[in-house]
Amino acid sequence: MKVQRKDMCSQHLERYNADGELFLQRILTGDESWAHNYDPYRKAHSMKYRHKTSPSPRKYKVVASARKILFTVFWDVVHMEFLEQGQTMNCERYASTLRAIKLRLRRFRRDRTDTDSILQHDNARPPTSRQTQDALRQVKLTALPYPAYSPDLAPSDYFWFPQLKKYLRDHHYDNDGYLDVHRWYCGQSSEFFVDGVRPLVKRLKLCDYRVGDYVEK
């Protein structure tokens, strides 16, 4: 695993050294995540000051709401979609998502050719399925090699989802959260997305220096 991570980091750094900021600008990164109808603060956030002689407070088990939605997001073209309640991402749906992304790329990146964008997604199913690979060839998108189990090298995991879930935390919302998630997403500036991708270079360098070890250790 570490050897694979180091090799891929070295490859990406070579491309960055050759193309500079253009390499980062070409990256279209995304993933999927769950949003709960109610996401409570962590235990540490609800602690109150007590004197050492005060009686122990009654503790209630606080859990996230059972109502939740699965959403998929790709940026910086601001493509977001929500699955119906109870549905999960499958190969057919993911292939459809790739086609929708291609349409948005043609709309928002008119100054670039079809082959300019590099797709960064994880290597679990469905992104690695044969159906997905066929869809990538059809829409002429190139996938950036990505080491398995590496959230420390994925901008969505180390930057985007934590920012969104911080916004949603301890917040009750109606309509299953569609409007809340979408409003927050579309309210971000272009610099917000740039700031999310730019630290990738530092993380790649650190992973390469640590011979494939995790950046956040």
Short mmCIF file of N, CA, C and O in Angstrom, two decimals, residues 43 48-60:
data_model
loop_
_atom_site.label_atom_id
_atom_site.label_comp_id
_atom_site.label_asym_id
_atom_site.label_seq_id
_atom_site.Cartn_x
_atom_site.Cartn_y
_atom_site.Cartn_z
N LYS A 43 -19.68 15.30 21.59
CA LYS A 43 -19.84 15.36 23.04
C LYS A 43 -19.06 16.53 23.64
O LYS A 43 -19.54 17.22 24.54
N LYS A 48 -20.36 21.29 29.88
CA LYS A 48 -20.56 22.51 30.64
C LYS A 48 -19.65 22.49 31.88
O LYS A 48 -19.33 21.43 32.41
N TYR A 49 -19.32 23.68 32.35
CA TYR A 49 -18.48 23.77 33.53
C TYR A 49 -19.25 23.31 34.76
O TYR A 49 -20.40 23.67 34.96
N ARG A 50 -18.62 22.46 35.56
CA ARG A 50 -19.23 22.01 36.81
C ARG A 50 -18.18 22.06 37.91
O ARG A 50 -17.01 21.83 37.68
N HIS A 51 -18.66 22.34 39.11
CA HIS A 51 -17.77 22.26 40.27
C HIS A 51 -17.53 20.80 40.59
O HIS A 51 -18.37 19.93 40.28
N LYS A 52 -16.42 20.47 41.20
CA LYS A 52 -16.09 19.06 41.45
C LYS A 52 -17.08 18.39 42.40
O LYS A 52 -17.17 17.17 42.43
N THR A 53 -17.82 19.21 43.18
CA THR A 53 -18.82 18.63 44.10
C THR A 53 -20.21 18.56 43.49
O THR A 53 -21.15 18.08 44.12
N SER A 54 -20.35 19.07 42.26
CA SER A 54 -21.67 19.06 41.61
C SER A 54 -22.08 17.64 41.27
O SER A 54 -21.21 16.79 40.96
N PRO A 55 -23.38 17.35 41.30
CA PRO A 55 -23.83 16.01 40.92
C PRO A 55 -23.59 15.75 39.45
O PRO A 55 -23.61 16.69 38.64
N SER A 56 -23.37 14.51 39.13
CA SER A 56 -23.13 14.16 37.72
C SER A 56 -24.39 14.40 36.91
O SER A 56 -25.48 14.01 37.33
N PRO A 57 -24.28 15.05 35.77
CA PRO A 57 -25.47 15.31 34.95
C PRO A 57 -25.99 14.04 34.32
O PRO A 57 -25.23 13.09 34.07
N ARG A 58 -27.29 14.00 34.07
CA ARG A 58 -27.88 12.87 33.38
C ARG A 58 -27.48 12.93 31.92
O ARG A 58 -27.59 13.96 31.28
N LYS A 59 -27.01 11.82 31.41
CA LYS A 59 -26.53 11.79 30.03
C LYS A 59 -27.55 11.09 29.14
O LYS A 59 -28.08 10.04 29.48
N TYR A 60 -27.80 11.68 28.00
CA TYR A 60 -28.69 11.09 27.02
C TYR A 60 -27.88 10.75 25.77
O TYR A 60 -26.96 11.47 25.40
#
